[in-house]
Every structure is written in structure tokens, then in C-alpha cells.
């Protein structure tokens, strides 16, 4: 088939001394072409009925529609009183039987808690709980908070008999009028109509979908099958992880890593062990695998050595679709299909009986390279899409999520002049600007260095070429593992207030340049040139909407009435603004201010309304300050960075001319706090003062110094803000 070059030769392993055998017989194809061949040779597995409690993670093979309406009866949305609208506010007689969820009060039946049917008469109301069936005659519900016992307003006297817990209520004061029918009532079918689409064909069943299926009583769900995958390692040098390697032996890490990946992804995984580089042993093991698995993964034995027997053996047993890909790492990756039982038939020359799996289904064989990194990268690039296709995903749904990210880290990424590279990396999101994806190399990329896969969740696509991709450039990234990293040091989340309870979240420091939170946009369904696109655009400044969101969320958490202090945070740093490293001092200022906000004994409520990162450019610094302060957007403006003696440390010079009144005492207080920790604090050159009614203070760039400075300001701010808001301090 298409992947092969001159495919007519023998299946023997290449031998030394034969020049033709020094060249691969397989045509070099692109990653996109290889993916196309994988997907076109992979059909969804047969459909089966899966019990409800086992269907999570499957794709449903046909659309599921509601056969009954939900709710199946008019149901109360509140604990309160069922009424017949329209009614005026006033005292009403309460029906003797209370109606609870589960009581059948339809006209045809009798309430289990009462011997008489619960039918509402004019001027009557009925106590009802959330989810209970409305009694005949009722069409609306008044929530309990809008009612009171008639005795309380002196209007009707006590209308209850019995003790406090076993009260029989005879009347209730409805405090609101209800003009419309249907208030606080879930009508029949209002959540789910008969015939409404619940699950689309091919949709992945998650917990919510299982809930929907349970609601409509689907206990066996038509699903595409889930592949059984077998994992086999090849190589004379390999021993099991629990064995002590001797001499030239090494432990087999590929099988453990691959199996772990499949188990994590929810597949049934068969351990096919280690096989020596010997044709007869390999043949027997592959035939056995074909009878038991839908997908067989081998690692090792696909390169150009005379002990690399996997390609010739797959050729003997089935059909190879490709055996060489223009990529790094993973060039010799091989993909073949074997019709189930054809393997045994081909080898023995006669038909064989059925094995454990379905007849006539293509078994997919992936011969992955032996180097541990190549093995995992090619598993992610080629096997993962095939696994999705087997489960009924469309071709575009099979592809990886792709996004653009800014390269962070210390060193540029060198391009390979011969092959496009899938460079292992860690994808996170900027702590201060959650919309900005950052990607950092895992370091030395040799394909045997498994450490370069450690924590990696992304592959940076580097095109073939000379030169390198600079830090700060924008690159295309494929997501190879789910984004699960929680926010780390300094990260701002909507629920920052909750994170503040966690000591480790405030004290742990992270060496990574960004912090993961949220999920990136996905280009995965777009198809097209996913695997060969590349761009390099520098991004300069970015608004910190995440900080504002955090502040908004925190604003609701404080109960006492406090004066509001609106704050703007400006990080001033060439390198943070160009993405060389993630801004840590901006988020730290925000975190500390929000902690003060949540301190019940602190007099102010903090509202962070602006947060931005700018380079050390005086004109730009002034532009933001003037815009925020002169438009009266903030009471306090804190900058961080640029207060030292470096050639680009220009923050005091940029800001001092903007101040209407300088406050050297505040600047001194910042230095004094620093002096408690280090005599070097005198080397910071802070300025503080007011412009209109806004206090401006310049903090150093280091996170540690930011903490000290904010501690100093904590004591001063309540009084300063009071003075400014009284107008005592205006220019
Ligand atoms: P191969 O692809 O068989 O030529 O092997 C390439 C390199 O990967 C060699 O250094 C092997 O020792 C190593 N290797 C092969 N299989 C494994 C495995 N299962 N675990 C760890 N290393 C392996
Ligand atoms: Mg080998």
C-alpha cells in the first residue's frame, strides 16, 4: 500500500555489506500523511449495548432522544405553599395534608400521608416541598420566605395546633400577591421534552450524560466498542523493571510507560511482555497478540539494524502502510494492519477458528521506536488518534488540540536542518493573564532522555530549518496530555480567596515560568494544516483580566461594610512584558491585597480594577498612570520593578514628574520595612506621592521585596485612603 517504496524485496532483515540494504525501503512521508493513513485504515469498532454504569467514556453510536417528558408532572421549584394564581396577599386556609416530594396527589390517587385527596379549594393553599407534585387546583408556588405564621403580624391570631415539631398549620399569611400562573413551578417537560435530543451520535459519555440516560431510563446504551490494546517490548537487552540488569542489559521502561498511559486513558491493556530479537519468537507473539487485541503496540526493532525484525515480520503477517516519517523523534515509526486471524492463516497456510475478538476486524499494529522518548511521542501523535477513531470519533475529532503559545525559558530552540521536530515542552498559562499560553522546553531533547518527557504535556512544532526560535516567539503547540496543572505560586484564579486558605499555595515557589489554569482554545477540530503550521509573533503587553476577575470574586466575600479602595497594579519589566519569564510580582501584589481584603480586622475592601505589564519604557509607564489616575479609576496605584540601579531601571524617574505631592515618608517606610530583612534595602529607590486623589507607590520587582513593602503599606493604607477620600490630600 501507499507507504511502501520498493516493496517487492524479501522480508529479511538488512544485512551488512549490501548497499541496497543500507537504505530504507520505505518512502519517507510527512506526519500529516502518516496520520491520514492511520485514520483511513482505522474503522470504528463494532457497536455493542453497554450497561449504564459501564458506559462512561464510551462514544454513543446513535442519537438518544427523550421518550418521556421531564418532569413528568408539574413540580414545585420551592419549599412553600401551592396556590391558585392569581391571588392577593393575605391570610389563607392551609390544606390539612402537607405535600412532600414523592406524594402522588394527582386527582386519580390519594396522598400517602393523608386519607383524603389533596385538591385545592378556592382560598386554600397547601404546604409543598421542592420537587413535589402540585395538587389539582394549584398552579403556582409561593416560597416559604414570602410567608409567615398569621400569629406574627397580629392579623389572624395563632392558627397552629400541636407542639413545635408536630404542628398542624391551619392558616398562613401569604405576604406577596401572585398574578401569574406557573410561578415557581416546573411544568411537565420543561427540563426535557418528549423527543428532545439528549446525546448526539459520537458524543463522549461523561457523568452528566450518564445522568441524562438514567433520567430517561436507558439502562443499556448503544456504544462503539473500546479497543483492547496489547503492549510488547522487543530487544535482547531488556529485562523487566523488577529484575536486576546484568552487563549490557537495561530495564524495559517503554512497556511500563505505554501501559500506564493506556490504563490512565481507561483502556483494557494486555501486557504482552518482552520478546527477544528472534524472528520465530516475534512471529508467534504477534500472532497471539492479533487474536486477543484490537491494537498492538510494539517498541524497538524498527530501525535499520540487522536485529530490527518488526518491519519484516509485520510485512509477512499483514500490510504495512508506512515505515518512515519525516519527523524527529520517531522517524522509523511503522504502521500496519492485519486482518484478524489472517496472521495465523498466512503463517500456517490454513484457515483457523475464531479467537477471543470479533472476526474480520482489522487489528492495528504500531511499531514504535525503542528510544523511550520517541516511543511516547509517536504514541501520542499516531496511536492516540487511532484509539479515538476506533471508538467512533470523526477524523477531525481524532486530531490533537492545537494552540499558539509564547516560548519562555532561558535558551532559544534550535531548528533541525533535516526534519521537523516535535519538541517536548510544558504548557501553562500566564499567572497574571490567563489568556496567554506559555510554553517552556523540558531541556535537553535526546530521544533516549526520558527526563525530557517528565511533566511534559505539549509538543512544540518546530519546522525543519536552520537557526533557532527565540524566547518570546509564538509557536504552534500540540497538547499531548490533558492540561491538569493547578495554579501554582502567584497564580490568580476566580477562587483565589479559597486558595489563600491553603498555606502551600502561598508559600510554594515554582521554577516554571507560568502557571497553569483554565484551558486553552482548541484548534483541533479545524483539520487542515495542523501539523505543519508555524508562526512567530512577539506579544508585548497584555491586560490582566484574571486579576480583576479575582478581585471581583473576592469582593463578594467580605461581610462588613468597609470603604472600597480601587487598586491598579503595573508591573514594569522588559523581560516579563516580552514573555521571557512570567510576571510574579504583579500576581503577588494582587494576592497580598486580596488577603488584606479578606482580613476581617482590616478597614478596607480591595477592588483591583487594573493590572498590566509594561516594559521599562518611561513614556509607556506614564501613559498608563495618567490614563488610570486622571480618569479617576483608582485610589491606589502600585508599580513593581525598575527601582534599582540597572541601566533600564527608570521607574522613579518616569513617575516622579507625575506626582502632585511627594510623600517621602511613605517611601521611607517602605525602605524601613526592607531594612528589617536586609541592609541592602537602602539600594531600592522608591518614590511615593499623590496625583489628584490617587496614591502612587513604586515597589521593587522582587517578590520578596514586594511582600515586605505591602506589609509596610498595610498599616498605612487605611488612614491614607481615608484622607484621600475626605479630600484632605488633594492637590
Ligand atoms: P531499537 O529501536 O530497538 O533500535 O532501540 C533503540 C534504543 O532504545 C536502544 O538504545 C534500546 O536499548 C532502547 N530501547 C529499546 N526498547 C526499550 C525499552 N522497552 N525500554 C527502554 N529502552 C529501550
Ligand atoms: Mg532493539
mmCIF file of N, CA, C and O in Angstrom, residues 70 75 93 108 133 140 218 242 257 274 277 289 294 298 398 411 447 519 529 630 646 713:
data_model
loop_
_atom_site.group_PDB
_atom_site.id
_atom_site.type_symbol
_atom_site.label_atom_id
_atom_site.label_comp_id
_atom_site.label_asym_id
_atom_site.label_seq_id
_atom_site.Cartn_x
_atom_site.Cartn_y
_atom_site.Cartn_z
ATOM 1 N N UNK A 70 -39.786 15.429 31.022
ATOM 2 C CA UNK A 70 -39.266 15.594 32.379
ATOM 3 C C UNK A 70 -39.361 17.057 32.779
ATOM 4 O O UNK A 70 -38.921 17.917 32.036
ATOM 5 N N UNK A 75 -44.127 20.297 38.945
ATOM 6 C CA UNK A 75 -43.406 20.106 40.212
ATOM 7 C C UNK A 75 -43.057 21.454 40.821
ATOM 8 O O UNK A 75 -42.737 22.419 40.105
ATOM 9 N N UNK A 93 -56.404 29.719 54.239
ATOM 10 C CA UNK A 93 -56.539 28.426 54.914
ATOM 11 C C UNK A 93 -55.522 27.449 54.312
ATOM 12 O O UNK A 93 -55.327 27.426 53.096
ATOM 13 N N UNK A 108 -56.347 11.263 40.425
ATOM 14 C CA UNK A 108 -56.740 9.854 40.426
ATOM 15 C C UNK A 108 -56.243 9.113 41.660
ATOM 16 O O UNK A 108 -56.576 7.966 41.872
ATOM 17 N N UNK A 133 -45.244 17.063 43.649
ATOM 18 C CA UNK A 133 -46.258 17.243 42.605
ATOM 19 C C UNK A 133 -47.283 18.286 43.059
ATOM 20 O O UNK A 133 -47.765 18.236 44.198
ATOM 21 N N UNK A 140 -49.370 27.586 41.027
ATOM 22 C CA UNK A 140 -48.178 28.397 41.338
ATOM 23 C C UNK A 140 -47.747 28.071 42.764
ATOM 24 O O UNK A 140 -48.490 27.428 43.520
ATOM 25 N N UNK A 218 -32.653 4.787 30.253
ATOM 26 C CA UNK A 218 -31.869 3.966 29.314
ATOM 27 C C UNK A 218 -30.828 3.211 30.137
ATOM 28 O O UNK A 218 -29.873 3.803 30.643
ATOM 29 N N UNK A 242 11.463 -5.201 37.536
ATOM 30 C CA UNK A 242 11.759 -5.756 38.855
ATOM 31 C C UNK A 242 12.995 -6.660 38.836
ATOM 32 O O UNK A 242 13.357 -7.248 39.839
ATOM 33 N N UNK A 257 5.648 2.408 30.660
ATOM 34 C CA UNK A 257 5.134 3.760 30.369
ATOM 35 C C UNK A 257 3.920 3.698 29.449
ATOM 36 O O UNK A 257 2.918 4.386 29.684
ATOM 37 N N UNK A 274 8.094 -9.124 27.069
ATOM 38 C CA UNK A 274 9.284 -8.763 26.282
ATOM 39 C C UNK A 274 9.546 -9.920 25.322
ATOM 40 O O UNK A 274 9.409 -11.084 25.702
ATOM 41 N N UNK A 277 14.970 -10.447 20.076
ATOM 42 C CA UNK A 277 15.099 -10.131 18.655
ATOM 43 C C UNK A 277 15.313 -11.438 17.886
ATOM 44 O O UNK A 277 16.401 -11.702 17.354
ATOM 45 N N UNK A 289 -0.972 -11.920 19.733
ATOM 46 C CA UNK A 289 -1.495 -10.586 20.036
ATOM 47 C C UNK A 289 -2.665 -10.256 19.116
ATOM 48 O O UNK A 289 -3.676 -9.700 19.550
ATOM 49 N N UNK A 294 -7.227 -5.411 19.737
ATOM 50 C CA UNK A 294 -7.623 -4.572 18.607
ATOM 51 C C UNK A 294 -6.453 -3.723 18.132
ATOM 52 O O UNK A 294 -6.388 -3.335 16.979
ATOM 53 N N UNK A 298 4.180 -2.294 19.584
ATOM 54 C CA UNK A 298 5.498 -2.825 19.910
ATOM 55 C C UNK A 298 6.440 -1.645 20.043
ATOM 56 O O UNK A 298 6.202 -0.578 19.464
ATOM 57 N N UNK A 398 -10.489 13.267 16.020
ATOM 58 C CA UNK A 398 -9.364 12.417 16.426
ATOM 59 C C UNK A 398 -8.075 13.215 16.619
ATOM 60 O O UNK A 398 -7.182 12.786 17.333
ATOM 61 N N UNK A 411 16.848 29.614 26.937
ATOM 62 C CA UNK A 411 17.598 29.444 25.690
ATOM 63 C C UNK A 411 16.669 29.346 24.492
ATOM 64 O O UNK A 411 15.546 28.860 24.607
ATOM 65 N N UNK A 447 16.583 11.588 22.298
ATOM 66 C CA UNK A 447 15.405 10.721 22.331
ATOM 67 C C UNK A 447 15.518 9.589 23.354
ATOM 68 O O UNK A 447 14.537 8.917 23.642
ATOM 69 N N UNK A 519 -8.311 26.545 30.433
ATOM 70 C CA UNK A 519 -7.970 25.690 29.318
ATOM 71 C C UNK A 519 -7.812 26.535 28.076
ATOM 72 O O UNK A 519 -8.486 27.526 27.891
ATOM 73 N N UNK A 529 -3.941 22.100 8.046
ATOM 74 C CA UNK A 529 -2.502 22.000 8.156
ATOM 75 C C UNK A 529 -2.016 21.967 9.593
ATOM 76 O O UNK A 529 -1.043 22.598 9.957
ATOM 77 N N UNK A 630 -5.878 59.964 35.977
ATOM 78 C CA UNK A 630 -6.623 61.163 35.582
ATOM 79 C C UNK A 630 -8.076 60.854 35.238
ATOM 80 O O UNK A 630 -8.931 61.728 35.273
ATOM 81 N N UNK A 646 20.011 49.356 37.674
ATOM 82 C CA UNK A 646 20.320 48.874 36.327
ATOM 83 C C UNK A 646 20.088 49.991 35.314
ATOM 84 O O UNK A 646 19.354 50.958 35.596
ATOM 85 N N UNK A 713 2.766 48.895 53.805
ATOM 86 C CA UNK A 713 1.610 49.678 53.359
ATOM 87 C C UNK A 713 0.336 49.286 54.093
ATOM 88 O O UNK A 713 -0.564 50.103 54.276
#
